[in-house]
XYZ file of C-alpha atoms in Angstrom:
381
model
C -13.158 -9.890 -11.889
C -15.587 -7.105 -11.890
C -18.363 -9.466 -12.658
C -17.774 -11.889 -9.584
C -17.640 -8.225 -7.553
C -20.969 -7.572 -8.700
C -22.690 -11.132 -8.145
C -21.296 -11.504 -4.484
C -23.146 -8.481 -3.016
C -26.757 -9.410 -4.725
C -25.815 -13.093 -3.194
C -24.992 -12.001 0.087
C -28.085 -9.541 0.272
C -30.533 -12.534 -0.659
C -29.070 -14.787 2.138
C -28.770 -12.069 4.923
C -32.558 -11.876 5.852
C -32.287 -15.630 6.214
C -29.041 -15.444 8.183
C -30.832 -13.327 10.722
C -34.024 -15.470 11.143
C -31.967 -18.487 11.688
C -29.787 -16.937 14.493
C -32.982 -15.978 16.600
C -33.670 -19.639 16.212
C -30.263 -20.993 17.024
C -29.920 -18.257 19.885
C -32.739 -19.943 21.781
C -30.838 -23.249 22.567
C -30.058 -23.115 26.493
C -26.040 -23.111 26.982
C -24.327 -22.840 29.814
C -24.049 -19.408 31.571
C -21.255 -16.986 30.072
C -19.672 -13.866 31.856
C -21.921 -10.896 30.316
C -19.502 -9.075 27.801
C -20.297 -4.934 28.245
C -18.828 -2.388 25.768
C -16.346 0.122 27.000
C -17.569 3.483 28.055
C -15.783 7.189 28.471
C -16.889 7.411 32.109
C -17.606 5.802 35.499
C -15.179 3.150 37.389
C -14.695 1.116 34.765
C -12.486 3.842 32.737
C -10.579 5.067 36.125
C -9.746 1.078 36.767
C -8.339 0.790 32.993
C -6.081 3.998 33.638
C -4.500 2.045 36.234
C -1.304 0.446 35.007
C -1.509 -2.471 37.250
C -4.884 -3.146 35.938
C -4.864 -2.142 32.506
C -2.796 -4.958 30.712
C -4.413 -7.425 32.684
C -7.261 -9.795 31.378
C -10.909 -8.628 31.871
C -13.482 -10.845 31.474
C -16.061 -8.649 30.474
C -14.593 -7.554 27.395
C -15.124 -9.631 24.297
C -11.664 -8.871 22.560
C -8.206 -8.039 24.070
C -5.049 -7.448 22.215
C -1.311 -7.215 23.166
C 0.976 -5.821 20.780
C 4.719 -5.269 20.572
C 6.538 -4.050 17.760
C 10.318 -2.034 17.519
C 13.469 -1.476 15.818
C 16.576 -3.793 17.072
C 20.442 -3.176 16.156
C 23.024 -5.739 16.395
C 26.661 -5.120 17.495
C 27.417 -5.087 13.576
C 25.100 -2.255 12.878
C 22.563 -4.237 11.118
C 18.715 -3.378 11.630
C 15.838 -5.606 12.314
C 12.001 -5.125 12.709
C 10.132 -7.109 15.244
C 6.097 -7.678 16.080
C 4.409 -9.887 18.389
C 0.682 -9.740 18.743
C -1.537 -11.614 21.173
C -5.171 -12.136 20.770
C -7.924 -13.121 23.207
C -11.407 -13.333 21.851
C -14.669 -14.663 23.758
C -17.448 -15.702 21.416
C -20.553 -15.724 23.158
C -22.035 -12.685 21.152
C -20.848 -14.263 17.731
C -22.226 -16.252 15.001
C -20.804 -18.113 12.085
C -23.509 -17.693 9.710
C -26.530 -19.000 11.663
C -24.531 -21.053 14.057
C -23.451 -19.391 17.634
C -19.923 -19.264 17.821
C -19.734 -20.495 21.108
C -21.089 -24.155 19.987
C -17.456 -24.341 18.369
C -15.474 -22.719 20.963
C -16.267 -20.342 23.859
C -12.874 -18.545 23.674
C -10.489 -17.940 20.970
C -6.665 -17.518 21.234
C -4.413 -16.503 18.666
C -0.975 -15.436 18.068
C 1.311 -13.570 15.355
C 5.113 -12.942 15.282
C 7.180 -11.327 12.534
C 10.752 -10.495 11.529
C 11.216 -7.654 9.162
C 15.303 -7.823 7.537
C 15.119 -5.361 4.947
C 18.981 -6.038 3.834
C 18.621 -9.939 3.387
C 19.807 -10.649 -0.211
C 16.639 -13.063 -0.682
C 13.683 -11.031 -1.201
C 11.329 -13.693 0.179
C 13.132 -13.561 3.623
C 12.959 -10.075 4.235
C 9.781 -10.487 5.863
C 8.874 -13.800 7.518
C 5.835 -14.516 10.045
C 4.486 -16.937 12.102
C 0.920 -17.766 13.775
C -0.550 -19.785 16.404
C -4.035 -20.689 17.485
C -7.335 -19.412 15.752
C -10.910 -19.628 16.016
C -10.893 -23.275 14.657
C -7.616 -24.324 16.449
C -7.339 -26.686 19.613
C -4.381 -24.704 21.054
C -5.342 -22.405 23.701
C -3.529 -19.457 25.480
C -3.214 -17.919 29.013
C -4.298 -14.276 29.730
C -4.070 -13.548 33.503
C -6.328 -11.428 35.196
C -4.717 -10.983 38.270
C -1.354 -9.263 36.752
C 0.016 -9.011 33.296
C 0.989 -12.219 31.616
C -0.237 -13.684 28.076
C 1.005 -16.824 27.089
C -0.093 -18.969 23.966
C 2.394 -22.232 23.073
C 5.834 -21.073 24.520
C 5.140 -17.496 23.176
C 4.681 -15.345 26.022
C 4.752 -11.701 27.530
C 4.773 -10.576 31.033
C 6.315 -8.216 33.767
C 9.062 -9.636 35.764
C 9.838 -9.270 38.986
C 12.299 -6.646 38.206
C 9.526 -4.359 36.853
C 10.701 -4.754 33.082
C 8.631 -6.602 30.433
C 10.028 -9.919 29.129
C 8.876 -11.007 25.689
C 9.867 -14.205 23.688
C 8.645 -15.998 20.391
C 10.264 -18.354 18.072
C 9.657 -19.541 14.413
C 11.226 -22.254 12.442
C 15.008 -21.399 12.899
C 14.366 -18.006 14.256
C 13.378 -16.774 17.804
C 13.689 -13.588 19.940
C 13.849 -12.723 23.850
C 13.719 -9.016 24.978
C 13.751 -7.522 27.999
C 11.594 -4.331 27.665
C 12.052 -1.238 29.779
C 9.523 1.658 29.459
C 11.467 5.110 29.356
C 7.931 7.080 28.882
C 5.079 6.664 31.260
C 1.860 4.856 29.911
C -0.067 7.103 27.394
C -4.058 6.679 27.148
C -5.459 7.777 24.142
C -8.549 9.449 23.280
C -10.789 10.632 26.082
C -8.363 9.495 28.680
C -7.996 5.974 27.483
C -11.414 5.432 25.629
C -11.127 6.036 21.518
C -13.960 4.748 19.186
C -15.586 2.497 21.651
C -12.078 0.663 22.701
C -9.838 1.174 25.854
C -6.449 1.990 24.509
C -3.171 2.680 26.201
C 0.462 2.067 25.194
C 4.068 2.398 26.337
C 5.144 4.362 23.475
C 8.904 4.038 24.180
C 10.625 1.367 25.404
C 14.349 0.156 25.500
C 14.582 -2.984 24.329
C 17.774 -5.414 24.721
C 17.830 -9.260 24.160
C 18.916 -12.028 21.802
C 17.855 -12.624 18.278
C 18.523 -15.783 16.502
C 17.919 -15.708 12.465
C 19.551 -17.485 9.761
C 21.317 -19.801 12.274
C 23.177 -16.426 13.808
C 22.635 -15.688 17.456
C 23.048 -11.464 17.733
C 22.798 -9.769 20.632
C 20.413 -6.627 20.093
C 19.164 -3.608 21.606
C 16.825 -0.645 20.157
C 13.339 0.903 20.707
C 10.157 -1.084 21.304
C 6.344 0.229 21.394
C 3.570 -1.744 23.334
C -0.216 -1.281 22.837
C -2.912 -2.648 24.441
C -6.716 -2.593 23.679
C -9.898 -3.828 25.291
C -13.281 -3.954 23.406
C -16.858 -5.087 23.052
C -17.959 -3.737 19.570
C -21.046 -1.926 19.431
C -21.113 -2.274 15.453
C -19.630 -4.270 13.104
C -16.048 -3.588 11.953
C -15.100 -6.423 9.702
C -16.390 -4.585 6.290
C -14.392 -1.361 7.107
C -10.943 -0.518 6.019
C -9.119 -0.085 9.080
C -5.328 1.506 9.642
C -2.918 1.782 12.681
C 0.169 4.160 12.255
C 2.437 4.696 15.032
C 5.664 6.527 14.656
C 8.752 7.128 17.075
C 10.645 10.110 16.182
C 14.568 10.670 16.463
C 13.893 13.852 18.404
C 12.007 11.933 21.053
C 8.221 12.105 20.330
C 6.093 9.988 19.382
C 2.549 10.021 17.132
C -0.296 7.371 16.755
C -3.105 7.524 14.646
C -6.283 5.320 14.279
C -7.890 5.293 11.060
C -11.549 4.030 10.540
C -12.723 4.620 6.938
C -12.642 8.383 6.708
C -12.242 9.097 10.403
C -8.870 9.765 11.818
C -7.971 10.072 15.411
C -4.866 9.723 17.679
C -2.197 11.277 20.038
C 0.969 13.156 19.673
C 3.162 12.191 22.542
C 5.781 14.874 23.764
C 9.374 14.010 24.496
C 8.138 15.156 28.474
C 5.732 12.297 27.761
C 2.699 14.690 28.018
C -0.183 12.959 25.239
C -2.288 15.548 23.432
C -5.416 14.025 22.112
C -5.709 14.476 18.199
C -9.247 14.898 16.540
C -10.329 14.176 12.748
C -10.154 17.820 11.751
C -6.791 18.161 12.784
C -5.119 15.481 10.933
C -4.486 15.226 7.223
C -3.580 11.943 5.540
C -3.239 11.539 2.000
C -2.303 8.207 0.099
C 0.014 8.511 -2.534
C 1.238 5.200 -3.715
C -0.417 1.656 -3.834
C 0.999 -1.661 -3.810
C -0.646 -4.971 -4.889
C -0.053 -8.270 -2.919
C 1.159 -10.844 -5.309
C -0.231 -13.769 -2.797
C -3.715 -12.027 -1.946
C -4.359 -9.278 -4.610
C -4.917 -6.914 -1.889
C -4.170 -3.256 -2.429
C -2.525 -1.603 0.234
C -2.007 2.295 0.725
C 1.602 1.833 1.454
C 3.131 5.350 0.735
C 1.194 8.180 2.829
C 1.355 11.740 3.738
C 0.457 12.856 7.108
C -0.191 16.836 7.861
C -1.134 17.989 11.250
C -1.123 21.894 11.116
C -1.240 22.972 14.327
C 1.782 20.913 15.161
C 3.548 22.445 12.143
C 3.954 18.706 11.313
C 4.452 17.002 7.721
C 5.555 13.603 6.826
C 5.854 11.054 4.268
C 5.541 7.352 5.431
C 6.664 4.496 3.736
C 7.390 0.830 4.318
C 10.980 -0.357 5.340
C 10.262 -3.576 3.043
C 6.963 -3.040 0.764
C 5.186 -6.700 1.184
C 4.777 -7.337 5.077
C 1.695 -9.012 4.293
C 0.407 -11.613 7.293
C -2.596 -13.934 5.495
C -4.028 -14.729 8.831
C -6.299 -17.454 7.341
C -6.327 -19.489 10.739
C -6.921 -16.886 13.049
C -8.568 -14.091 11.415
C -9.696 -15.497 8.031
C -8.300 -12.603 6.145
C -5.061 -11.110 4.890
C -3.815 -7.802 6.993
C -0.411 -6.041 6.507
C 1.363 -5.018 9.265
C 4.856 -4.408 9.228
C 7.704 -1.721 9.851
C 7.742 1.699 8.469
C 10.000 5.033 7.809
C 9.027 8.550 7.964
C 10.813 11.767 6.968
C 9.719 15.484 6.838
C 9.546 18.621 8.970
C 8.314 19.477 12.513
C 8.181 23.244 13.236
C 10.455 24.241 10.035
C 13.425 21.341 11.092
C 14.008 18.331 9.380
C 12.466 15.169 11.316
C 12.728 11.292 10.963
C 11.117 8.426 12.558
C 10.988 4.423 12.801
C 7.330 3.093 13.131
C 4.814 0.452 12.308
C 1.704 0.571 10.005
C -1.251 -1.808 10.440
C -3.802 -2.149 7.507
C -7.053 -4.101 7.733
C -10.151 -4.484 5.535
C -8.189 -4.579 2.394
C -8.592 -8.164 1.524
C -11.288 -8.788 -1.202
C -10.558 -12.397 -1.978
C -14.180 -14.045 -2.084
C -13.285 -16.277 0.956
C -12.680 -13.087 3.058
C -16.133 -11.396 1.767
C -17.845 -14.687 2.716
C -16.569 -14.773 6.125
C -17.466 -11.036 6.706
C -20.667 -11.699 5.901
C -20.955 -14.745 7.852
C -19.515 -12.855 11.090
C -21.421 -9.560 10.501
C -24.263 -9.120 13.087
């Protein structure tokens, strides 16, 4: 294994110069006109447009990648708890290459979606976490994202703001399905510099009341609980494919929320008070320590699943751990790599008081299989 890790970088180094030269040549081939993709900026009319709730969640033609992410913890009438997540990805390809080949020759726009359920009390360990995927770079399936109002959809899975003002989400897989109505109980939060964070526009509804129906293992359950909704738009200024990226979001029993974005050694985020006031957190204010790892039996990826979070000026110290250890999605069809996305729990102290939370963690860039490394090389600018 060590020998393989040494050989692959040398091989990629030799090919990279040829790949860059060939990209220059193939990029000269005339193509139809595409919308101009522009980076997110922390100033100007675009950031003000993003801070409008009616515009923030709609699809923007000038952003390369957009994602709508829902997650939450749901409870049945019998006291059973389930976790869910539903993501929609919309990616425009005119700036991308697959090796020396312009990605636009293959597809002009790539849609994908992921749906997963966490059932930590399932007696069958293989069904404690189950996931489904649709679309992707080479898929013929297409999705829809409205430019006029918030509505995203792919092959029957959908999320949109309905006529009552709440948000409807639906997804299904095998014999499971989820239909929820989400109503925000806190205002939209804009992370970073009023919505601009690490070259992205990022906003959230950090606490939403969830109510609906879940069909799982052949049983129909009425469910209710709390959900979280993130949305982001970006046109990357640098390669993020080789970096280790993490996201941790927590809903505390005391009414506050915390979201952290980790890019290699850099940490930023937001602390959201029970009043809805959002406070930006910078790297020097947040300390994260990885205290326990787990290796995936499917992909071999080594994930930091147990972590300590410390924010001194908030007098906050937490231990974060997964509700189910291996909530890994091998997104070969859409992202060509494996990611860990799942429900987590946290416990600790806030201003000397005991505190607990339910949350969501996302880990990208930990898949070191040869095929994942090859794909990152082919996609690197």
